[in-house]
Coordinates of C-alpha atoms in Angstrom, one line a residue:
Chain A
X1 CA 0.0 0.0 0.0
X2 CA 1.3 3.3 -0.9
X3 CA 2.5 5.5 2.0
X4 CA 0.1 8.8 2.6
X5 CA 1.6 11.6 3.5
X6 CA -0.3 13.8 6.4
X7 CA 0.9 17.1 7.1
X8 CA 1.1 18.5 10.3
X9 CA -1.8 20.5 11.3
X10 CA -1.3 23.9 10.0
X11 CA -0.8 26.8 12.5
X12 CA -1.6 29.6 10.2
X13 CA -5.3 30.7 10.3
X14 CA -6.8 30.1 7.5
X15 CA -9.7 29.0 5.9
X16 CA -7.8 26.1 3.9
X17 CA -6.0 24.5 6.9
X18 CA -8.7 21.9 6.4
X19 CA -7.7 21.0 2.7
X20 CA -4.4 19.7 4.4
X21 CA -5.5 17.4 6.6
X22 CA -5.2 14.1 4.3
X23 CA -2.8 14.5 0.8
X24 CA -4.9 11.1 0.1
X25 CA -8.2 13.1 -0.7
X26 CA -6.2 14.6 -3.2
X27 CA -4.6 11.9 -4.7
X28 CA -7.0 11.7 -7.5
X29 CA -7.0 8.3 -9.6
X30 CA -4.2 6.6 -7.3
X31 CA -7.5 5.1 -5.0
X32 CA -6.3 1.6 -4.3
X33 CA -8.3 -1.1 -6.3
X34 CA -9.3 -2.7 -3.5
X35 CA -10.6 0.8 -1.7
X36 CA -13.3 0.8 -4.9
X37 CA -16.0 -1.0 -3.7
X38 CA -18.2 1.5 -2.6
X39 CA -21.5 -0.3 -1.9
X40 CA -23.6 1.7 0.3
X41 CA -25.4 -1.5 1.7
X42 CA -21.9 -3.0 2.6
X43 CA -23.0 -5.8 5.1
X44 CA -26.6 -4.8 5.2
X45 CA -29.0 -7.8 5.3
X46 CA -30.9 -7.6 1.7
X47 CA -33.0 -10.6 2.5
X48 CA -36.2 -10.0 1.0
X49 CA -39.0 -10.7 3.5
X50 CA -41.0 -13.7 3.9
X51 CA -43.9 -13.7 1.3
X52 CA -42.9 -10.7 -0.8
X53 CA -42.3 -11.4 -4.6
X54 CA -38.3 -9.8 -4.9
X55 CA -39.9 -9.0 -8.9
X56 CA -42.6 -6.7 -7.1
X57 CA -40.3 -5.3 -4.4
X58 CA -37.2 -4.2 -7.0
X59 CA -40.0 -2.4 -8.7
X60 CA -41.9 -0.9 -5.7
X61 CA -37.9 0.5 -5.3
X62 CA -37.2 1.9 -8.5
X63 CA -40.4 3.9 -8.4
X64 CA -39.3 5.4 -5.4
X65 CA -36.4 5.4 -6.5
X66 CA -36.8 7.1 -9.8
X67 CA -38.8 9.5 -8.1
X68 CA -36.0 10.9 -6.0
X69 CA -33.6 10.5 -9.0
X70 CA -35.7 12.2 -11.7
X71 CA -36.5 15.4 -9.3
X72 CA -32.9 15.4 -7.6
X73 CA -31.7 15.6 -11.7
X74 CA -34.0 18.8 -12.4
X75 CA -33.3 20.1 -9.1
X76 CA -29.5 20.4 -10.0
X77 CA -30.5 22.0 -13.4
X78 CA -30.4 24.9 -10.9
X79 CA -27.0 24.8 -10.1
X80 CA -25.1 28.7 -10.6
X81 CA -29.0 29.5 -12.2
X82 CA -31.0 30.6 -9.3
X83 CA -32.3 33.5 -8.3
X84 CA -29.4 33.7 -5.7
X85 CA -26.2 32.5 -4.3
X86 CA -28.1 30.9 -0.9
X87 CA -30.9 29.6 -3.1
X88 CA -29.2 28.4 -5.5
X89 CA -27.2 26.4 -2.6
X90 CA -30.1 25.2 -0.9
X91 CA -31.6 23.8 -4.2
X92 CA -28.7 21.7 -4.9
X93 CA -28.3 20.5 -1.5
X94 CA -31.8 19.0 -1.7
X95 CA -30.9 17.6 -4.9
X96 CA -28.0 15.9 -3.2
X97 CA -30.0 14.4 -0.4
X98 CA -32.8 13.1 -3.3
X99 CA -29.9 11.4 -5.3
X100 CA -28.7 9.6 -2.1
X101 CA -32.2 8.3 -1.2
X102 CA -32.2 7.2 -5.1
X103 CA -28.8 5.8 -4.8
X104 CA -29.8 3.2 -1.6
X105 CA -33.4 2.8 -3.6
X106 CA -31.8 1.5 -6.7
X107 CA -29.3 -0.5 -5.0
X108 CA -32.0 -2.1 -3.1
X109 CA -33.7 -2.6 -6.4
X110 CA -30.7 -4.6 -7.9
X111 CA -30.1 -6.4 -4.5
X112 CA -33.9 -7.3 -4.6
X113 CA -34.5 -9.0 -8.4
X114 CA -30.7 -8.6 -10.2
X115 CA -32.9 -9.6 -13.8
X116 CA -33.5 -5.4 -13.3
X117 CA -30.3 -4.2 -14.0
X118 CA -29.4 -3.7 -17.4
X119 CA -26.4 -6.0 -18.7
X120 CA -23.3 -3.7 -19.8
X121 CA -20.5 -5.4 -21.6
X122 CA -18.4 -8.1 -19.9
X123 CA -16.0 -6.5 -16.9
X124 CA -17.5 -3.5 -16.9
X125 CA -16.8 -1.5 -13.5
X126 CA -20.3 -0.2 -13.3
X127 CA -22.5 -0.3 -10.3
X128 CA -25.4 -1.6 -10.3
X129 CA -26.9 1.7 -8.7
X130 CA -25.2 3.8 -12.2
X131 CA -26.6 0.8 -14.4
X132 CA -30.1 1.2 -13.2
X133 CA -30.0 5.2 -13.7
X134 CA -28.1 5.9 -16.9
X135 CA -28.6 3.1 -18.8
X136 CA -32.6 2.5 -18.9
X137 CA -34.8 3.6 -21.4
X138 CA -37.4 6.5 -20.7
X139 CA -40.0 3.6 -20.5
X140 CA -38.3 1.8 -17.7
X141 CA -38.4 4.4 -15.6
X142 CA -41.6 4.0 -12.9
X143 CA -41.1 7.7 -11.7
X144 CA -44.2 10.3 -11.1
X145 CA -44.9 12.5 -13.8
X146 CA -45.2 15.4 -11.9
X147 CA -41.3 15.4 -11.4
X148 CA -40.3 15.0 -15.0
X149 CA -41.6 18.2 -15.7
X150 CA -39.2 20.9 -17.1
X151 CA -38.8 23.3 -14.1
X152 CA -40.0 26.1 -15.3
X153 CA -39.5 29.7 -13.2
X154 CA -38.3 29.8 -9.6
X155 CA -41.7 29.7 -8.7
X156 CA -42.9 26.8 -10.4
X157 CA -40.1 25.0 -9.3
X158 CA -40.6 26.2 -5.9
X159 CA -44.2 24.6 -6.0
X160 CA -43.4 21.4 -7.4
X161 CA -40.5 21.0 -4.5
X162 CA -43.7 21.7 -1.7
X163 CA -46.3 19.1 -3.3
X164 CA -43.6 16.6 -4.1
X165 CA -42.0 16.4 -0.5
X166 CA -45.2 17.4 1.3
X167 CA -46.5 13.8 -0.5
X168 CA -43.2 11.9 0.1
X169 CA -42.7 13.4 3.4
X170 CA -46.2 11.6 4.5
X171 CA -45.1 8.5 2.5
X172 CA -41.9 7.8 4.2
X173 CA -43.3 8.2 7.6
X174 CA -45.5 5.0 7.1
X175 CA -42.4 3.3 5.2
X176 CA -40.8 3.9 9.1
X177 CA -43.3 0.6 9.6
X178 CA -41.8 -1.8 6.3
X179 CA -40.8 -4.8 7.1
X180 CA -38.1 -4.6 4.3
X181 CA -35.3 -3.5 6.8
X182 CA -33.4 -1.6 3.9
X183 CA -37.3 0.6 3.1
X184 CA -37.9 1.5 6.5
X185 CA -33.9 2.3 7.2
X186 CA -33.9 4.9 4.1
X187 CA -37.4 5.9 5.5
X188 CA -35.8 7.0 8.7
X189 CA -33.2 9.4 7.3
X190 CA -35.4 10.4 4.6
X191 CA -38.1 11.7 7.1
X192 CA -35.7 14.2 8.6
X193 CA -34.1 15.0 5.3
X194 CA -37.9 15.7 3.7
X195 CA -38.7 18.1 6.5
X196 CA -36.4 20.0 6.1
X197 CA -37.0 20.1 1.8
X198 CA -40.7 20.8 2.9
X199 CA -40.5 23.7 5.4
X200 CA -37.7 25.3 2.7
X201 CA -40.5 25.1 -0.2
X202 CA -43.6 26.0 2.4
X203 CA -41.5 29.1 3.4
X204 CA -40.7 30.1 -0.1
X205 CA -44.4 29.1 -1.4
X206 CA -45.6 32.0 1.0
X207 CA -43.2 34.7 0.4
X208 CA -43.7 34.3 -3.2
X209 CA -47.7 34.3 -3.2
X210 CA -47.6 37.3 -0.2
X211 CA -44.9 39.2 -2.4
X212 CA -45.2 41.0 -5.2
X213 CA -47.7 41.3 -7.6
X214 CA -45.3 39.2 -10.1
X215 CA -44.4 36.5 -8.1
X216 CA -47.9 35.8 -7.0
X217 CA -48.6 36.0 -10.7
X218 CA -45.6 33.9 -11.2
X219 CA -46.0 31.4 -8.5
X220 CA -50.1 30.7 -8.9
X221 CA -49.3 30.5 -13.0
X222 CA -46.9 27.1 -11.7
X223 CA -49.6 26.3 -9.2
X224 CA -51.6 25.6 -12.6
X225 CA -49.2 24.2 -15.3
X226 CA -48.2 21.3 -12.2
X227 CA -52.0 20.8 -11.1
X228 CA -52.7 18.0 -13.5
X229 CA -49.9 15.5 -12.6
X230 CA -51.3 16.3 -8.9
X231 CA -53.8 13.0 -8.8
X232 CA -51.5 10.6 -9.9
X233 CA -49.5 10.6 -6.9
X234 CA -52.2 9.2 -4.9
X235 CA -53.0 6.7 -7.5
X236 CA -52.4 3.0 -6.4
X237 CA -50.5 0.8 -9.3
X238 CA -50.8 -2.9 -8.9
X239 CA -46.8 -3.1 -7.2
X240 CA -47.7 -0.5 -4.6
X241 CA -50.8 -2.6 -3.6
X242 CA -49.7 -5.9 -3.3
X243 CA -46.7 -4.6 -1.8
X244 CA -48.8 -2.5 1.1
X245 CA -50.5 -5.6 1.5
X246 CA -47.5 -7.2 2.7
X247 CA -46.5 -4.4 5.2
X248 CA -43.8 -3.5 3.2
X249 CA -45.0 -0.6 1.0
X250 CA -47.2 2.2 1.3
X251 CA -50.7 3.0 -0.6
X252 CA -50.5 6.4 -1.7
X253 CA -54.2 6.6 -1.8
X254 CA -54.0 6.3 2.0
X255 CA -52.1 9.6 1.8
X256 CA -54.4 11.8 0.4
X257 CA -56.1 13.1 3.6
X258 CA -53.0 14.0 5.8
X259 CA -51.5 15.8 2.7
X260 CA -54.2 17.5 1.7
X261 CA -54.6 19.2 5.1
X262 CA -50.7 20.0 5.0
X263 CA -51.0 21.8 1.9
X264 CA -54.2 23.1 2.8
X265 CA -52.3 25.1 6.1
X266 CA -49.8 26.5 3.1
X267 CA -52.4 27.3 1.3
X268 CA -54.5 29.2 3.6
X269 CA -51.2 31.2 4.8
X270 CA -50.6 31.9 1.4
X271 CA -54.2 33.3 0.8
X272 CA -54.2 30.9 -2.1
X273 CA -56.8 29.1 -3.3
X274 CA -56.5 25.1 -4.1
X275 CA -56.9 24.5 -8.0
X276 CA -60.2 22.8 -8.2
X277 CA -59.5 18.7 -9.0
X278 CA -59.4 17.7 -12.2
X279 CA -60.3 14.4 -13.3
X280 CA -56.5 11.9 -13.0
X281 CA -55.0 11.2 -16.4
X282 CA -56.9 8.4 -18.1
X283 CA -54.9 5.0 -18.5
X284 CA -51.3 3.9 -17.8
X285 CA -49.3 6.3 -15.6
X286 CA -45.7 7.3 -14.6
X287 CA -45.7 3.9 -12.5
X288 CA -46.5 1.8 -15.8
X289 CA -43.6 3.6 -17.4
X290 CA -45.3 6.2 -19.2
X291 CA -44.2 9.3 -19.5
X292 CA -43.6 12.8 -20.9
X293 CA -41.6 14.0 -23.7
X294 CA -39.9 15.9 -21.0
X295 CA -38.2 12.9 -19.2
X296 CA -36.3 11.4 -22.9
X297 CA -35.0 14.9 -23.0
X298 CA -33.9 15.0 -19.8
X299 CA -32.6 11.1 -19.8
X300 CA -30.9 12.0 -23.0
X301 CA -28.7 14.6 -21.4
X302 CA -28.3 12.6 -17.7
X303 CA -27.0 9.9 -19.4
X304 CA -25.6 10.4 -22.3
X305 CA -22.1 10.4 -21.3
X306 CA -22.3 7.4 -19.2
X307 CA -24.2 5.4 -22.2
X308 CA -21.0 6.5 -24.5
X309 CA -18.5 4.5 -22.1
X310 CA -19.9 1.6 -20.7
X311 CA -16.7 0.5 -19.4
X312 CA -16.1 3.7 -17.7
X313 CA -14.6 3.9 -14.2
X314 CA -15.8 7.3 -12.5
Chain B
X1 CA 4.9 -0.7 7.8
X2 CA 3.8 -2.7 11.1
X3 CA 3.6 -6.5 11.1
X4 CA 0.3 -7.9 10.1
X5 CA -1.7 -8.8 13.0
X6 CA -3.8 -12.6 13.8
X7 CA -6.3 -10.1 15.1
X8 CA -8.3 -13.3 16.3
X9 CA -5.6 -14.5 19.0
X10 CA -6.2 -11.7 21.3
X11 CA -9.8 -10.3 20.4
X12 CA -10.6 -7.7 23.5
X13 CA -7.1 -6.3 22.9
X14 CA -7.2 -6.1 19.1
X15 CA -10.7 -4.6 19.5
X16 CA -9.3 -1.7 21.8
X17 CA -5.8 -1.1 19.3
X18 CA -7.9 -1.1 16.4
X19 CA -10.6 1.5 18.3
X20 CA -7.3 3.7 19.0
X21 CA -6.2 3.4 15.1
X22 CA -9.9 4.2 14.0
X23 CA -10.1 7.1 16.2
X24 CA -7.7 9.1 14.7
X25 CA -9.7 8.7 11.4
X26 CA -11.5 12.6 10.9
X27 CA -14.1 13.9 8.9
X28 CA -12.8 15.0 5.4
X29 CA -15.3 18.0 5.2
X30 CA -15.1 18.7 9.2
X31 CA -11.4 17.6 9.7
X32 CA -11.8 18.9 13.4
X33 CA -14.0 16.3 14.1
X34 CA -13.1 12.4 14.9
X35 CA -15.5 9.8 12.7
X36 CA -15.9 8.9 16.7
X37 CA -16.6 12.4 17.8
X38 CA -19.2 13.1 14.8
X39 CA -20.8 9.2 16.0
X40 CA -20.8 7.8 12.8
X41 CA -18.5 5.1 13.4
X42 CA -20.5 2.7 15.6
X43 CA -18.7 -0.6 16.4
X44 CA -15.8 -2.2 15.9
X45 CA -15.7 -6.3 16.3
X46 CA -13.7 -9.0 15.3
X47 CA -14.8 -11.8 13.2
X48 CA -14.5 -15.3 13.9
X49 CA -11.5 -15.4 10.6
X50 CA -10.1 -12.4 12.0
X51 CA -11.0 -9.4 10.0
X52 CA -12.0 -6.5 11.8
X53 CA -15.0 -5.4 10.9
X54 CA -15.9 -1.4 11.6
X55 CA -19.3 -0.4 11.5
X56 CA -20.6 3.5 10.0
X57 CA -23.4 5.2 9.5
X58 CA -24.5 7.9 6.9
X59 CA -24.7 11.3 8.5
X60 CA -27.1 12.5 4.9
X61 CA -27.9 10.1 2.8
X62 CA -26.3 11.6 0.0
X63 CA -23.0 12.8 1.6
X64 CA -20.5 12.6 -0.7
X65 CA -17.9 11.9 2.4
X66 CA -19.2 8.5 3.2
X67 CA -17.0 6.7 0.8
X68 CA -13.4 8.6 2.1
X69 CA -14.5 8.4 5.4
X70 CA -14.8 4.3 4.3
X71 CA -11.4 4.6 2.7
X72 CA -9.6 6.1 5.6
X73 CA -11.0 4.0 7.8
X74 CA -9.4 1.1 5.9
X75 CA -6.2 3.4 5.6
X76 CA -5.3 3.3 8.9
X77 CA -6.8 0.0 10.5
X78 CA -4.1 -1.7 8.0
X79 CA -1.6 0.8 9.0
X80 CA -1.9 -0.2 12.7
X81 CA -1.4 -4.1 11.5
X82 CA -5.0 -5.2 10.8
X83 CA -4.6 -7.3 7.3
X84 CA -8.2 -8.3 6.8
X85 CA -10.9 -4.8 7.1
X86 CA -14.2 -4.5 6.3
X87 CA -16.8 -1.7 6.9
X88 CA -20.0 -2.5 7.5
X89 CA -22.7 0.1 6.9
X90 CA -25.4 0.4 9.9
X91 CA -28.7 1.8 8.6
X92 CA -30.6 1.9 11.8
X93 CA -30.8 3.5 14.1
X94 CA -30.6 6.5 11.7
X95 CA -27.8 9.0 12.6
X96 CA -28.7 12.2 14.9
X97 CA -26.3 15.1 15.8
X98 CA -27.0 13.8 19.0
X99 CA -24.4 11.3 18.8
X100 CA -21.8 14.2 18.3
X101 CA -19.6 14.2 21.6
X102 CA -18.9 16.9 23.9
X103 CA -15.6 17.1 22.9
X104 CA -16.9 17.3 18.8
X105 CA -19.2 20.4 20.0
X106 CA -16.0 22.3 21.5
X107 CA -14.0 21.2 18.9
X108 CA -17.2 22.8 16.5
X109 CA -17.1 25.8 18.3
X110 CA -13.6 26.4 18.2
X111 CA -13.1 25.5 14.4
X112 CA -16.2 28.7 14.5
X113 CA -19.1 26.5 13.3
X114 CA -22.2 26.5 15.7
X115 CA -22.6 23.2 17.4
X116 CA -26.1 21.7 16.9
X117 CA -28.7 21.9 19.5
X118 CA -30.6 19.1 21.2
X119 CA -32.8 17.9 18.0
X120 CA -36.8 18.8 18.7
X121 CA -39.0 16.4 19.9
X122 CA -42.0 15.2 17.5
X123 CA -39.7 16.2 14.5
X124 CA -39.7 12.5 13.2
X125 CA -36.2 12.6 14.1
X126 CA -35.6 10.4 17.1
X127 CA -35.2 7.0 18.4
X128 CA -35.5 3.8 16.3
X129 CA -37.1 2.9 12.9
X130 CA -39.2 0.2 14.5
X131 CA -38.6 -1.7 11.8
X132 CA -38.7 -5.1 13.4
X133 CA -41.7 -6.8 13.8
X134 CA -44.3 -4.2 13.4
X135 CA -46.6 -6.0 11.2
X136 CA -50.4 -5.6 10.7
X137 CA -50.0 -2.1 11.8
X138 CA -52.1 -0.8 8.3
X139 CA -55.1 1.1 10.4
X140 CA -52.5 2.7 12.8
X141 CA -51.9 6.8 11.1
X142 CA -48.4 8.0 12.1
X143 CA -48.8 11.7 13.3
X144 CA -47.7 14.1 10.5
X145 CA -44.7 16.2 10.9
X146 CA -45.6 19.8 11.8
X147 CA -45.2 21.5 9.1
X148 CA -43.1 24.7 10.2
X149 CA -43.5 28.1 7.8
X150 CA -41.6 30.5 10.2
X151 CA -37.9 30.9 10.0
X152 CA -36.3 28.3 12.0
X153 CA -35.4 29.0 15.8
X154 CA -32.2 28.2 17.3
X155 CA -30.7 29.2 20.4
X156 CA -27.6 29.7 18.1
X157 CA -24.3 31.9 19.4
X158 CA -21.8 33.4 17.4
X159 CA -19.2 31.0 17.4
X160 CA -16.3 33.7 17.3
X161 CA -17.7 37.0 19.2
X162 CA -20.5 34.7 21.3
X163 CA -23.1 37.1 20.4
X164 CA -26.8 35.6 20.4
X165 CA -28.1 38.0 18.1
X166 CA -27.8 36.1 14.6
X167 CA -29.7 35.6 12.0
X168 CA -30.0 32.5 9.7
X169 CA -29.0 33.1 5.9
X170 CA -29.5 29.9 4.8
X171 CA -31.4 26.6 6.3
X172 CA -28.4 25.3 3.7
X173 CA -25.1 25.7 3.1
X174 CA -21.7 24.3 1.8
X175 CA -22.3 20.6 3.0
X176 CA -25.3 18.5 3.3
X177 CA -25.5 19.5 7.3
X178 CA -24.8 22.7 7.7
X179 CA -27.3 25.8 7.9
X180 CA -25.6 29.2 7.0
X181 CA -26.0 32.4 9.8
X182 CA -24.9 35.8 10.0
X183 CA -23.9 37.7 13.5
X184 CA -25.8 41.0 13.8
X185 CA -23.1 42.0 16.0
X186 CA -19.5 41.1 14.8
X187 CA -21.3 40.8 11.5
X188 CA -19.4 38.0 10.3
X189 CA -21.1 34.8 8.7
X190 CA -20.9 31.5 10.0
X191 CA -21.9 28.3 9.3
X192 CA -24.2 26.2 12.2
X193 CA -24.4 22.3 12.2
X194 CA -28.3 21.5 12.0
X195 CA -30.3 19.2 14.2
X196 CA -31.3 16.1 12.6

């Protein structure tokens, strides 16, 4: 093993005395090759509980999954673009926590049913977790709808961020109760990460709509364009039943009261008025794999560097 | 280099060397801070072939630090003579800053970020998934976290003038668990670890 060199700490005071503390961490592409395995369920028991079909658990996962991925991917469209420097931050950092929830999901997906994961060319170094996200097609993905759409304003996106984690928020405190160990685990952190995503875009939400003329205008105008994908998070698909059934996902259906009345509180602050309900989008749905134009654009650009080096070691 | 170690001849003392060797493993984005000071490193045991096995947990699910902290973990349990290291990753319970030591807060504090207050009961945000066990519980509604639309409040301090009249900037800032502020007296900016 090559030797690492650690400094001593550095007296002088100065903001980069931290950089010093390890030369490894900077020792870019000299990582050991037996320091790469970096799987983030290391020793964690995947054992897929008694009764549950590993097909219909891998793809109660990747629609939770691909939720987190899809949004955390149009959060970071944000990055040096928003409306300022602590925004801007704060937009990203949520996209980070989203793409680590997505990260354990997909994992857990591949752990669950391996026949998921797409097949890249013989000793290829990439994980499972990277297989699932770059290299399915648009109609693999089981993600909402609502979170494939372009982001529109600071306001829209704003909106979309509150009725998203106001939803998943609710969700993940009944996935506290799975009795896949690995769902209720991500459940856990996700809960506290979610709150704070929530109160960020609640906050926001009501500054914007008890602002100015123009970002009320702005912000009830992305109210409207998100509205119809609205329903379709609280419909049930076929996985999410049968997996609910087994105590080891969640009906979204069951959700629809509790976040209601937490929007509703928003709403009321806000002196905004809920869009009326619109009938839910006739047929197959995000969960089936349909989906927007917006999400092969978006796919196209995620992954179309990984997709041009499938042997790739990142 | 040290001799490679049987670490299964002598387990409780090879458990306490390789404690000491973990210990001086620190945070790459909080470099003040021991893994054992932050709480993410958990456990250390020895298997029945030997290996030591050291157990973390994720502070943010997404924290891009997890895998050096893995890697320097490894780093120096082989430097102290451990051939055969694994790391285990603990899920549950989830991680709190609660688990940051006394010592981490003051060493927080004097690196000028804002040690993190006792996390808020009914947040969500304490004690254990429950995961085991809890079947047939479909009827049972889990209370909903309050939603909060006020600015957060934190008995927060100015970590270099120990002012308590701040302001929060950001409820994010340059790492996944930090919370930006601003003193309204020295007027400098600081960054405060958040409660989770």
């Amino acid at each position: 093993m090559a030797e690492v060199h650690t400094p001593k700490p550095d007296e002088h005071d100065n903001v980069y005395a931290g950089l010093l503390a390890n030369d490894a961490h900077w020792a870019f592409g000299t990582r050991p090759e037996d320091l790469r395995s970096e799987d983030p369920l290391a020793g964690v028991d995947t054992t897929v509980p008694d009764g549950v079909d590993p097909t219909a658990l891998a793809a109660y996962c990747l629609m939770l999954g691909d939720d987190a991925l899809v949004l955390s991917h149009r959060l970071s469209e944000w990055c040096s673009r928003a409306p300022d420097l602590e925004e801007d931050i704060a937009l990203t950092n949520i996209a980070l926590d989203l793409l680590g929830q997505a990260r354990l999901l997909l994992v857990r997906a591949a752990a669950a049913d391996p026949a998921e994961v797409p097949i890249l060319p013989e000793g290829s170094p990439v994980p499972d977790e990277d297989r699932l996200a770059f290299f399915r097609d648009d109609s693999q993905f089981r993600n909402v709808r609502l979170v494939e759409a372009p982001n529109g304003d600071f306001a829209e996106t704003i909106t979309r961020l509150l009725l998203f984690s106001t939803w998943r928020l609710a969700l993940f405190q009944r996935l506290l109760r799975s009795r896949d160990a690995v769902l209720a685990a991500v459940a856990a952190k996700g809960v506290k990460e979610l709150t704070y995503h929530r109160d960020f875009a609640g906050r926001w939400f009501l500054t914007l709509a008890r602002g100015t003329t123009e970002s009320r205008r702005r912000l009830l105008a992305g109210l409207d364009a998100l509205w119809p994908w609205w329903a379709e998070l609280f419909e049930t698909h076929q996985v999410e039943r049968s997996l609910a059934q087994a105590g080891v996902g969640v009906d979204p259906a069951s959700l629809a009261a509790e976040v209601e009345a937490v929007l509703a509180e928003v709403f009321v602050a806000s002196g905004v008025d809920r869009p009326s309900t619109r009938p839910g989008i006739e047929g197959r749905t995000g969960r089936d794999g349909r989906h927007t134009e917006a999400l092969s654009r978006m796919l196209a650009e995620m992954q179309v560097v990984a997709r041009a080096h499938p042997r790739g070691r990142w | 280099m040290t001799a490679v170690i049987d670490a299964s001849t002598d387990p409780d003392a090879n458990v306490e060397r390789a404690w000491a060797a973990a210990s001086t493993v620190v945070d790459p984005e909080l470099p003040m801070l021991t893994l054992v000071d932050l709480g993410v490193l958990r456990e250390i045991s020895i298997e029945g072939d030997g290996a030591v096995v050291a157990a973390i947990t994720p502070t943010y699910t997404g924290c891009p630090a997890m895998a050096t902290m893995r890697d320097d973990l490894i780093r120096a349990l082989r430097a102290a003579g451990f051939g055969d290291v694994r790391i285990r990753v603990a899920l549950d319970p989830a991680w709190t800053t609660d688990w940051i030591t006394p010592a981490g807060r003051a060493a927080l504090a004097e690196a000028g970020i804002s040690p993190p207050g006792r996390v808020r009961a009914g947040s969500g945000s304490t004690g254990s998934t429950g995961s085991t066990g809890s079947t047939g519980s479909t009827g049972e509604q889990p209370r909903p976290v309050p939603l909060q639309l006020t600015p957060t409040r934190r008995a927060v301090q100015c970590p270099r003038c120990g002012a308590d009249d701040v302001e929060l900037s950001s409820e994010f800032g340059s790492t996944a668990c930090k919370a930006m502020y601003r003193c309204r007296t020295c007027l400098e900016p600081f960054d405060h670890l958040k409660e989770i």
